[in-house]
Amino acid sequence: MSLPHAILTALLEKPSSGLELTRRFDKSIGYFWSATHQQIYRELGRLEREGAIRALPRQGATRGQKKEYEVLPAGRAELARWTAESQDPKPPRDPLLLRLRAAAVVGTAGIQEDLRRHLALHQRQLAEYEEIERRDFPPEKDAVEDRLRHVVLRAGIDLETFWTQWLTRAIEELREPG
């Protein structure tokens, strides 16, 4: 996934300012695609120059008002093209896995503590995702758009479940005998 496509998706869901996009990235899209405030603003400028989005006309006084953006037909077409194209899965790049591999050759000092810290982080994230699922996806919410959003959330739940189970096993397997 790329940042322009994440921004186009967010803007099609709801025209927004750069600040609003940043907040939305922090709350939803950021769970699977993160971006800084600066990256979002830089990308908004590029998408506007390319004709994919435009700033909405402002009502009344403009000083101090945030620019709100909407997606233009060219942006919608690009997002549709990108959504329909085939992409191969990307191999995971997780520093923790690399650090564990390195610990095999330089020693395991600090690894157990960090594994426990990671486990606590993943347990908190899993609890947060499960709360979002309970709150935002009741059984009667069955439109295709809702099911697609729920499928994305379920991916997060399943990944966090994997990590909590894997970390629990890794901690157990790396426990010092005695």
PDB file of C-alpha atoms in Angstrom:
ATOM      1  CA  MET A   1       0.000   0.000   0.000  1.00  0.00           C
ATOM      2  CA  SER A   2       1.161   3.509  -0.564  1.00  0.00           C
ATOM      3  CA  LEU A   3       0.471   6.730   1.240  1.00  0.00           C
ATOM      4  CA  PRO A   4      -1.286   8.395  -1.730  1.00  0.00           C
ATOM      5  CA  HIS A   5      -3.762   5.513  -1.892  1.00  0.00           C
ATOM      6  CA  ALA A   6      -4.360   5.663   1.862  1.00  0.00           C
ATOM      7  CA  ILE A   7      -5.057   9.408   1.589  1.00  0.00           C
ATOM      8  CA  LEU A   8      -7.366   8.954  -1.411  1.00  0.00           C
ATOM      9  CA  THR A   9      -9.280   6.284   0.508  1.00  0.00           C
ATOM     10  CA  ALA A  10      -9.648   8.516   3.564  1.00  0.00           C
ATOM     11  CA  LEU A  11     -10.753  11.507   1.488  1.00  0.00           C
ATOM     12  CA  LEU A  12     -13.332   9.456  -0.407  1.00  0.00           C
ATOM     13  CA  GLU A  13     -14.745   8.342   2.927  1.00  0.00           C
ATOM     14  CA  LYS A  14     -14.926  11.977   4.058  1.00  0.00           C
ATOM     15  CA  PRO A  15     -13.454  15.219   2.647  1.00  0.00           C
ATOM     16  CA  SER A  16     -10.971  16.437   5.260  1.00  0.00           C
ATOM     17  CA  SER A  17      -8.214  18.869   6.078  1.00  0.00           C
ATOM     18  CA  GLY A  18      -4.633  17.726   6.550  1.00  0.00           C
ATOM     19  CA  LEU A  19      -5.056  17.958  10.327  1.00  0.00           C
ATOM     20  CA  GLU A  20      -8.236  15.896  10.225  1.00  0.00           C
ATOM     21  CA  LEU A  21      -6.471  13.307   8.058  1.00  0.00           C
ATOM     22  CA  THR A  22      -3.634  13.118  10.584  1.00  0.00           C
ATOM     23  CA  ARG A  23      -6.157  12.491  13.360  1.00  0.00           C
ATOM     24  CA  ARG A  24      -7.939   9.860  11.297  1.00  0.00           C
ATOM     25  CA  PHE A  25      -4.629   8.155  10.525  1.00  0.00           C
ATOM     26  CA  ASP A  26      -3.942   8.050  14.260  1.00  0.00           C
ATOM     27  CA  LYS A  27      -7.334   6.461  14.953  1.00  0.00           C
ATOM     28  CA  SER A  28      -8.042   4.055  12.104  1.00  0.00           C
ATOM     29  CA  ILE A  29      -5.877   3.897   8.996  1.00  0.00           C
ATOM     30  CA  GLY A  30      -2.801   4.216  11.171  1.00  0.00           C
ATOM     31  CA  TYR A  31      -3.456   0.769  12.595  1.00  0.00           C
ATOM     32  CA  PHE A  32      -2.193  -0.672   9.318  1.00  0.00           C
ATOM     33  CA  TRP A  33      -0.600   2.279   7.486  1.00  0.00           C
ATOM     34  CA  SER A  34       1.135   5.028   9.426  1.00  0.00           C
ATOM     35  CA  ALA A  35       2.211   8.471   8.274  1.00  0.00           C
ATOM     36  CA  THR A  36       3.489  11.593   9.953  1.00  0.00           C
ATOM     37  CA  HIS A  37       1.769  14.972   9.759  1.00  0.00           C
ATOM     38  CA  GLN A  38       4.532  16.184   7.410  1.00  0.00           C
ATOM     39  CA  GLN A  39       4.209  13.161   5.114  1.00  0.00           C
ATOM     40  CA  ILE A  40       0.456  13.666   4.832  1.00  0.00           C
ATOM     41  CA  TYR A  41       0.787  17.367   4.002  1.00  0.00           C
ATOM     42  CA  ARG A  42       3.546  16.703   1.472  1.00  0.00           C
ATOM     43  CA  GLU A  43       1.412  14.029  -0.200  1.00  0.00           C
ATOM     44  CA  LEU A  44      -1.685  16.272  -0.214  1.00  0.00           C
ATOM     45  CA  GLY A  45       0.324  18.899  -2.110  1.00  0.00           C
ATOM     46  CA  ARG A  46       1.564  16.322  -4.629  1.00  0.00           C
ATOM     47  CA  LEU A  47      -1.915  14.840  -5.153  1.00  0.00           C
ATOM     48  CA  GLU A  48      -3.332  18.331  -5.666  1.00  0.00           C
ATOM     49  CA  ARG A  49      -0.616  19.229  -8.211  1.00  0.00           C
ATOM     50  CA  GLU A  50      -1.335  15.971 -10.083  1.00  0.00           C
ATOM     51  CA  GLY A  51      -5.070  16.711 -10.243  1.00  0.00           C
ATOM     52  CA  ALA A  52      -6.135  13.789  -8.053  1.00  0.00           C
ATOM     53  CA  ILE A  53      -7.621  16.019  -5.331  1.00  0.00           C
ATOM     54  CA  ARG A  54      -8.605  19.633  -4.888  1.00  0.00           C
ATOM     55  CA  ALA A  55      -9.088  22.010  -2.008  1.00  0.00           C
ATOM     56  CA  LEU A  56     -12.762  22.713  -1.467  1.00  0.00           C
ATOM     57  CA  PRO A  57     -13.861  26.312  -1.945  1.00  0.00           C
ATOM     58  CA  ARG A  58     -13.848  28.116   1.389  1.00  0.00           C
ATOM     59  CA  GLN A  59     -16.892  29.814   2.824  1.00  0.00           C
ATOM     60  CA  GLY A  60     -16.422  33.406   4.054  1.00  0.00           C
ATOM     61  CA  ALA A  61     -13.129  34.531   5.594  1.00  0.00           C
ATOM     62  CA  THR A  62     -10.167  32.347   4.693  1.00  0.00           C
ATOM     63  CA  ARG A  63      -7.498  33.458   7.150  1.00  0.00           C
ATOM     64  CA  GLY A  64      -6.802  30.714   9.674  1.00  0.00           C
ATOM     65  CA  GLN A  65      -9.235  28.266   8.091  1.00  0.00           C
ATOM     66  CA  LYS A  66      -8.002  24.784   7.285  1.00  0.00           C
ATOM     67  CA  LYS A  67      -8.013  23.672   3.669  1.00  0.00           C
ATOM     68  CA  GLU A  68     -10.385  20.767   3.138  1.00  0.00           C
ATOM     69  CA  TYR A  69      -9.704  18.396   0.269  1.00  0.00           C
ATOM     70  CA  GLU A  70     -11.904  16.193  -1.871  1.00  0.00           C
ATOM     71  CA  VAL A  71     -11.037  13.539  -4.428  1.00  0.00           C
ATOM     72  CA  LEU A  72     -11.434  14.402  -8.108  1.00  0.00           C
ATOM     73  CA  PRO A  73     -12.384  11.858 -10.814  1.00  0.00           C
ATOM     74  CA  ALA A  74      -8.687  11.293 -11.649  1.00  0.00           C
ATOM     75  CA  GLY A  75      -7.997  10.405  -7.997  1.00  0.00           C
ATOM     76  CA  ARG A  76     -10.958   8.040  -7.832  1.00  0.00           C
ATOM     77  CA  ALA A  77      -9.824   6.386 -11.083  1.00  0.00           C
ATOM     78  CA  GLU A  78      -6.282   5.943  -9.719  1.00  0.00           C
ATOM     79  CA  LEU A  79      -7.596   4.404  -6.511  1.00  0.00           C
ATOM     80  CA  ALA A  80      -9.883   2.064  -8.474  1.00  0.00           C
ATOM     81  CA  ARG A  81      -6.983   1.078 -10.767  1.00  0.00           C
ATOM     82  CA  TRP A  82      -4.721   0.407  -7.792  1.00  0.00           C
ATOM     83  CA  THR A  83      -7.419  -1.523  -5.914  1.00  0.00           C
ATOM     84  CA  ALA A  84      -8.016  -3.810  -8.916  1.00  0.00           C
ATOM     85  CA  GLU A  85      -4.356  -4.574  -9.629  1.00  0.00           C
ATOM     86  CA  SER A  86      -2.700  -7.723  -8.396  1.00  0.00           C
ATOM     87  CA  GLN A  87       0.046  -7.430  -5.796  1.00  0.00           C
ATOM     88  CA  ASP A  88       2.228 -10.096  -4.259  1.00  0.00           C
ATOM     89  CA  PRO A  89       2.482 -10.271  -0.466  1.00  0.00           C
ATOM     90  CA  LYS A  90       5.461  -8.484   1.036  1.00  0.00           C
ATOM     91  CA  PRO A  91       7.749 -10.437   3.358  1.00  0.00           C
ATOM     92  CA  PRO A  92       7.586  -9.208   6.946  1.00  0.00           C
ATOM     93  CA  ARG A  93      10.332  -6.873   8.149  1.00  0.00           C
ATOM     94  CA  ASP A  94      10.226  -6.933  11.903  1.00  0.00           C
ATOM     95  CA  PRO A  95      13.228  -5.703  13.899  1.00  0.00           C
ATOM     96  CA  LEU A  96      12.326  -8.018  16.798  1.00  0.00           C
ATOM     97  CA  LEU A  97      12.766 -11.086  14.603  1.00  0.00           C
ATOM     98  CA  LEU A  98      16.105  -9.808  13.348  1.00  0.00           C
ATOM     99  CA  ARG A  99      17.201  -9.038  16.931  1.00  0.00           C
ATOM    100  CA  LEU A 100      16.314 -12.599  17.976  1.00  0.00           C
ATOM    101  CA  ARG A 101      18.374 -13.953  15.104  1.00  0.00           C
ATOM    102  CA  ALA A 102      21.280 -11.697  16.132  1.00  0.00           C
ATOM    103  CA  ALA A 103      20.921 -12.816  19.760  1.00  0.00           C
ATOM    104  CA  ALA A 104      21.727 -16.336  18.577  1.00  0.00           C
ATOM    105  CA  VAL A 105      25.250 -15.151  17.769  1.00  0.00           C
ATOM    106  CA  VAL A 106      25.899 -12.379  20.325  1.00  0.00           C
ATOM    107  CA  GLY A 107      23.910 -13.513  23.360  1.00  0.00           C
ATOM    108  CA  THR A 108      20.460 -13.038  24.761  1.00  0.00           C
ATOM    109  CA  ALA A 109      20.985 -10.209  27.277  1.00  0.00           C
ATOM    110  CA  GLY A 110      17.763  -8.213  27.551  1.00  0.00           C
ATOM    111  CA  ILE A 111      15.800 -10.356  25.122  1.00  0.00           C
ATOM    112  CA  GLN A 112      13.429 -11.950  27.673  1.00  0.00           C
ATOM    113  CA  GLU A 113      12.495  -8.554  29.094  1.00  0.00           C
ATOM    114  CA  ASP A 114      11.861  -7.117  25.652  1.00  0.00           C
ATOM    115  CA  LEU A 115       9.787 -10.133  24.619  1.00  0.00           C
ATOM    116  CA  ARG A 116       7.588  -9.589  27.688  1.00  0.00           C
ATOM    117  CA  ARG A 117       7.296  -5.880  26.832  1.00  0.00           C
ATOM    118  CA  HIS A 118       6.268  -6.749  23.250  1.00  0.00           C
ATOM    119  CA  LEU A 119       3.745  -9.264  24.569  1.00  0.00           C
ATOM    120  CA  ALA A 120       2.131  -6.593  26.767  1.00  0.00           C
ATOM    121  CA  LEU A 121       1.997  -4.162  23.815  1.00  0.00           C
ATOM    122  CA  HIS A 122       0.357  -6.753  21.553  1.00  0.00           C
ATOM    123  CA  GLN A 123      -2.109  -7.747  24.277  1.00  0.00           C
ATOM    124  CA  ARG A 124      -3.163  -4.091  24.659  1.00  0.00           C
ATOM    125  CA  GLN A 125      -3.527  -3.685  20.890  1.00  0.00           C
ATOM    126  CA  LEU A 126      -5.580  -6.876  20.662  1.00  0.00           C
ATOM    127  CA  ALA A 127      -7.889  -5.643  23.436  1.00  0.00           C
ATOM    128  CA  GLU A 128      -8.306  -2.317  21.630  1.00  0.00           C
ATOM    129  CA  TYR A 129      -9.161  -4.025  18.320  1.00  0.00           C
ATOM    130  CA  GLU A 130     -11.648  -6.318  20.049  1.00  0.00           C
ATOM    131  CA  GLU A 131     -13.309  -3.311  21.683  1.00  0.00           C
ATOM    132  CA  ILE A 132     -13.572  -1.589  18.279  1.00  0.00           C
ATOM    133  CA  GLU A 133     -15.132  -4.761  16.879  1.00  0.00           C
ATOM    134  CA  ARG A 134     -17.725  -4.930  19.691  1.00  0.00           C
ATOM    135  CA  ARG A 135     -18.525  -1.222  19.371  1.00  0.00           C
ATOM    136  CA  ASP A 136     -18.475  -0.704  15.596  1.00  0.00           C
ATOM    137  CA  PHE A 137     -19.490  -4.027  14.039  1.00  0.00           C
ATOM    138  CA  PRO A 138     -22.740  -5.373  15.472  1.00  0.00           C
ATOM    139  CA  PRO A 139     -24.270  -8.292  13.507  1.00  0.00           C
ATOM    140  CA  GLU A 140     -26.895  -6.041  11.889  1.00  0.00           C
ATOM    141  CA  LYS A 141     -24.161  -3.925  10.254  1.00  0.00           C
ATOM    142  CA  ASP A 142     -24.063  -5.995   7.086  1.00  0.00           C
ATOM    143  CA  ALA A 143     -23.529  -3.642   4.125  1.00  0.00           C
ATOM    144  CA  VAL A 144     -20.617  -4.656   1.878  1.00  0.00           C
ATOM    145  CA  GLU A 145     -18.687  -1.516   2.921  1.00  0.00           C
ATOM    146  CA  ASP A 146     -19.074  -2.493   6.592  1.00  0.00           C
ATOM    147  CA  ARG A 147     -18.031  -6.084   5.866  1.00  0.00           C
ATOM    148  CA  LEU A 148     -14.899  -4.843   4.060  1.00  0.00           C
ATOM    149  CA  ARG A 149     -13.961  -2.596   7.000  1.00  0.00           C
ATOM    150  CA  HIS A 150     -14.636  -5.476   9.380  1.00  0.00           C
ATOM    151  CA  VAL A 151     -12.415  -7.810   7.339  1.00  0.00           C
ATOM    152  CA  VAL A 152      -9.563  -5.291   7.704  1.00  0.00           C
ATOM    153  CA  LEU A 153     -10.159  -5.087  11.456  1.00  0.00           C
ATOM    154  CA  ARG A 154     -10.269  -8.892  11.676  1.00  0.00           C
ATOM    155  CA  ALA A 155      -6.840  -8.980  10.008  1.00  0.00           C
ATOM    156  CA  GLY A 156      -5.562  -6.781  12.823  1.00  0.00           C
ATOM    157  CA  ILE A 157      -7.221  -8.989  15.440  1.00  0.00           C
ATOM    158  CA  ASP A 158      -5.801 -12.138  13.860  1.00  0.00           C
ATOM    159  CA  LEU A 159      -2.297 -10.633  13.610  1.00  0.00           C
ATOM    160  CA  GLU A 160      -2.363  -9.503  17.238  1.00  0.00           C
ATOM    161  CA  THR A 161      -3.653 -12.948  18.260  1.00  0.00           C
ATOM    162  CA  PHE A 162      -0.768 -14.518  16.349  1.00  0.00           C
ATOM    163  CA  TRP A 163       1.786 -12.216  18.013  1.00  0.00           C
ATOM    164  CA  THR A 164       0.439 -12.779  21.532  1.00  0.00           C
ATOM    165  CA  GLN A 165       0.477 -16.560  21.041  1.00  0.00           C
ATOM    166  CA  TRP A 166       3.898 -16.559  19.382  1.00  0.00           C
ATOM    167  CA  LEU A 167       5.464 -14.281  22.007  1.00  0.00           C
ATOM    168  CA  THR A 168       4.012 -16.385  24.832  1.00  0.00           C
ATOM    169  CA  ARG A 169       5.598 -19.501  23.267  1.00  0.00           C
ATOM    170  CA  ALA A 170       8.910 -17.711  22.601  1.00  0.00           C
ATOM    171  CA  ILE A 171       9.135 -16.491  26.214  1.00  0.00           C
ATOM    172  CA  GLU A 172       8.422 -20.001  27.429  1.00  0.00           C
ATOM    173  CA  GLU A 173      10.961 -21.624  25.065  1.00  0.00           C
ATOM    174  CA  LEU A 174      13.711 -19.110  25.915  1.00  0.00           C
ATOM    175  CA  ARG A 175      13.182 -19.331  29.672  1.00  0.00           C
ATOM    176  CA  GLU A 176      16.388 -20.268  31.474  1.00  0.00           C
ATOM    177  CA  PRO A 177      16.265 -23.860  32.754  1.00  0.00           C
ATOM    178  CA  GLY A 178      16.136 -24.226  36.480  1.00  0.00           C
TER     179      GLY A 178
END
